[in-house]
C-alpha cells in the first residue's frame, strides 16, 4: 500500500480515535460505519479510502459520513456546537467556538479513572493534586464546571468549582472544554468552561461489572498509620461513633460559651477522649487499592417515534496513600530556618458514587432526568517530628481526622425541537456537604534542656508552652437551586438567534468550632508522658475534677479547662443570587464566514455574614456585601480560508467572583496542601478582557494541526499569600491591582496505518497526539496601589505583591504527548502518555519571603487495554503504570542561593490492573 493510501485510511480512522464510533466500530472488522448501531460495513470502504488518497473524494466525503456524535448537552447548545449549514460532525471543527471534546471512548484511552485526570490531556489544561483544573495557567476560580449545562456546588470549602476527581469516568458520556466565551454560558468564565454530560439512553440493554486493583511504591505493603474510628470506615460512612455526645451536643445547641459556669466541662471532656478516635496505630501492611462497580442500562421503543431509556451506575473504591512530607519555614529573606519538620501521613480515601438517569426521546424532542450521588471520604492519620528553632524544642505532633464530602444532584433537561425553533429547559437542585468531626491534634514537646529532669522526654502537659490538645468540628452545607430557558430560532439559512434566561440561588452555612484543652499549672509533668487516650482518659479527667483525691495522692492541685479559639466567628452564612439574560446571533455573512456574537447581562448579589451562635452576640464585623451587574459582550469570527483551513478571532469580557471560602474569615485546614487558610471579607470581583486568534488546518478525518495565541487583561485578580506561625503555614487572599496573561498553543493529531508491515501489524494504527501551551503572566503593582486585607487597615499592595511576577497557578510550559498503537478489528490499545508542567507559584510569599513554588515536572504513564472473551462473555483487561519517571511532589521557596521545602514528598510509581465484563 502506498504512503498516500496509508495516510488516507488513517485520516478516516483518526475520527474514531478522537470520537470512537465515528468511523470504525471496535470489533466489527475495522470497516467504516454508517453511523447506526449494528449497521453493516460499507462495501465501498476501500474505494472511499483510495479516492481520498488520490484526491478525488477529499475531505468532503469524510465529513459527510453519517457519523455518531458524542452526546453534549449545554445551554443554547444548538447554535454553539454546530455551525449553521454544515454537515460536519466533528464538533471541534464545526463549532462556532474553540472547543475540545472528549467522548467516553477517548476518555477510556487515557486509562484515567476520573475526569480530572482525563482532562489533563487537553491542550492548555493541567490539574492540581486536589482535582481542581487549571485552564491556561488560571486557577479554578477562573474556571467553570457544569453538569449537563447546569451548575454544580462544591463540597470543598476552598472552591466554588467542584473537584473533578470525584467524577468517575464511568458516568460521563462526554466532556467539553470551551476556551472562548459565548453569552450562553455564565459570566464567570476566565480560563474556560468544562461541561460534563452524563450518559442518558443506551443503544441496547447491557450490564457491565468491573473490578480493579492498584498500588504504589510508597504505600502498598508498606508501614503506615491509622486509627480505629468506627466499624464502617472502610465503606466511607461513620456508624455514629463520631457524632457529638449528649453533653457536647447540648452545649453546642445552648448558645452558651464554653467558659460559662453552667457548662458541664467534665461531661464534655469525658465524651471527647474516646480512644477509637485518638489512638494512633501502626499498620505494618497497608493493603492494595481496590475498586468495584457496575453500570447497567436498558431502553425500549414505543409508538412511532418514542424511546425511553434508563441507566444506572454505582461504584466503590478504597485507596491508601503514604506521604513523608518535608515542611520547613524561614525566619527571614535569607531563608534561615525558623522550623524544620517531617510529617508522615497516611490517607485512606473511600469514594462511593451512584448515578440514576432516565432519558426520553419523542421524535426530535429529548428529555433527561439525572440523579447523581457522590461521597468522598478521607481518613487521615499522621505523626510529625521536627525542631522549632525559636526555642530549640523538638515537637512530636499527632493528628487524626475524618473528612466527609458529599454531593447530591438532581436535574432535569428538556431539549425540544419545533422545526426552526429549539427550546432548552433546564432546572434542578443540588446539595453538597462537608463534615470534619473530631479533628484532633496532640503536641508533645522535648525541651532538650539538660537542666530539665524530663528534657529528653516528649511530654504533653496540656500547656501551650509544652504540648497541647486541640479538637475541632467543622460542618458545611451548600444548597443550590437553578433553572433556565434557552430559545434558538433559525431565521434564515444564514442567520440564527438565541436568547435565554438563567437563575441560580446558592446558600452556604459553614461552622467551625475549635476547642483547646488545657490543664492548670499544678498538672504533674509525669502525666504529660501518657499517650493521648490516657492523657484524656476517664481516670485522669475524673481526678482533675476531684480535689480530695488529688490531696490524698499528694498531687496538684490542678484542674482542666476548655478554651474555644473560634469564639469570635464560629459560623457564617453566605448567599449568591444571580439573574442572567442573554441574546446572541449566529451569522453566516458569506460562504465560509461565520460570526457568533452576543451579550450577557448578569445581576448578582453576594453576601457573607457571621451567624450568631451565642446567646450574647459579639458583634462581628467580618461581613461582605458585593452587589454588581455587568454587561458581558462576546464574539467569535470563524473564516474558512480553504476547505481544510480555517481561522478564528475571538474577544469577550468576563468576570470572576470571590469564592465563599475566600470571603469567610474562618480557619480551614486543607489536608491535600497541608496548610491552613483564612478568608478575606474585603475581596471584590475580578474583571477580565479576553482575546484569541487561532488557525486550524484539517488534514482530513480527525487529523489536524492548530496554532493559537491568546491575551487576557485582568483587573483585581485574587491571589493567595502565605505567612508562617509556629511551623503552621497560614494562607490568605487579597486582590492584586491588575495582571496580564498571554501565550500560545500548538496542537496536532496524526495517525499512520501499519498495513504494509504485514502480519501482526496489518490491522494496526499508530496515533500521535501532541499539544504544547506557552503562557506568560505579570502582576501589575504600583507604589500607590492599596491592598485590603481583613482585619488589618489598608496598606500598600507591595506588602503582598511584587510587580512583574507571574500569577499563582501559571506554568510557563505545558506539554502533553500521547503515542498510541491500536487495532482496527478488535479492542487492543497500547498508549504511552507524557505530561510536563513547568514551575508555578502556588502562593505569594510575605514579609520579603520568596514565593512558594511547585514544580510538577515530567510524568510518564503507560496504559494497555485488551479485549478478551471467556465463556462467551466479552471482557476488557486494563493494565496501567503511572509516574514511571518517579516524579516527586516538590513545593518550595528559593531565593537564588538557598532553597527550603514547604510541602515536598515522594510520590513513587504506581501500577494497576482492571477487568470488566459486559453482559
PDB file of N, CA, C and O in Angstrom, residues 38 157 523 615 669 709 759:
ATOM      1  N   UNK A  38     -24.952  -1.220  14.982  1.00  0.00           N
ATOM      2  CA  UNK A  38     -25.241  -2.506  14.391  1.00  0.00           C
ATOM      3  C   UNK A  38     -25.362  -2.481  12.887  1.00  0.00           C
ATOM      4  O   UNK A  38     -25.735  -3.469  12.267  1.00  0.00           O
ATOM      5  N   UNK A 157     -14.587  23.446  50.797  1.00  0.00           N
ATOM      6  CA  UNK A 157     -14.704  24.821  51.302  1.00  0.00           C
ATOM      7  C   UNK A 157     -13.860  25.830  50.550  1.00  0.00           C
ATOM      8  O   UNK A 157     -14.199  26.997  50.477  1.00  0.00           O
ATOM      9  N   UNK A 523      -0.652  20.687  87.135  1.00  0.00           N
ATOM     10  CA  UNK A 523      -0.725  19.397  86.439  1.00  0.00           C
ATOM     11  C   UNK A 523       0.643  18.714  86.493  1.00  0.00           C
ATOM     12  O   UNK A 523       1.649  19.289  86.064  1.00  0.00           O
ATOM     13  N   UNK A 615     -25.832  33.176  72.867  1.00  0.00           N
ATOM     14  CA  UNK A 615     -26.965  33.959  73.365  1.00  0.00           C
ATOM     15  C   UNK A 615     -26.592  35.431  73.491  1.00  0.00           C
ATOM     16  O   UNK A 615     -27.434  36.311  73.303  1.00  0.00           O
ATOM     17  N   UNK A 669      -8.403  23.955  57.357  1.00  0.00           N
ATOM     18  CA  UNK A 669      -7.217  23.170  57.044  1.00  0.00           C
ATOM     19  C   UNK A 669      -7.475  22.310  55.824  1.00  0.00           C
ATOM     20  O   UNK A 669      -8.455  21.569  55.770  1.00  0.00           O
ATOM     21  N   UNK A 709      -3.050  31.980  19.621  1.00  0.00           N
ATOM     22  CA  UNK A 709      -2.480  32.939  20.544  1.00  0.00           C
ATOM     23  C   UNK A 709      -3.589  33.576  21.361  1.00  0.00           C
ATOM     24  O   UNK A 709      -4.704  33.780  20.855  1.00  0.00           O
ATOM     25  N   UNK A 759       1.477  -9.124   8.668  1.00  0.00           N
ATOM     26  CA  UNK A 759       1.425  -9.962   9.860  1.00  0.00           C
ATOM     27  C   UNK A 759       0.691  -9.295  11.008  1.00  0.00           C
ATOM     28  O   UNK A 759      -0.433  -8.800  10.858  1.00  0.00           O
TER      29      UNK A 759
END
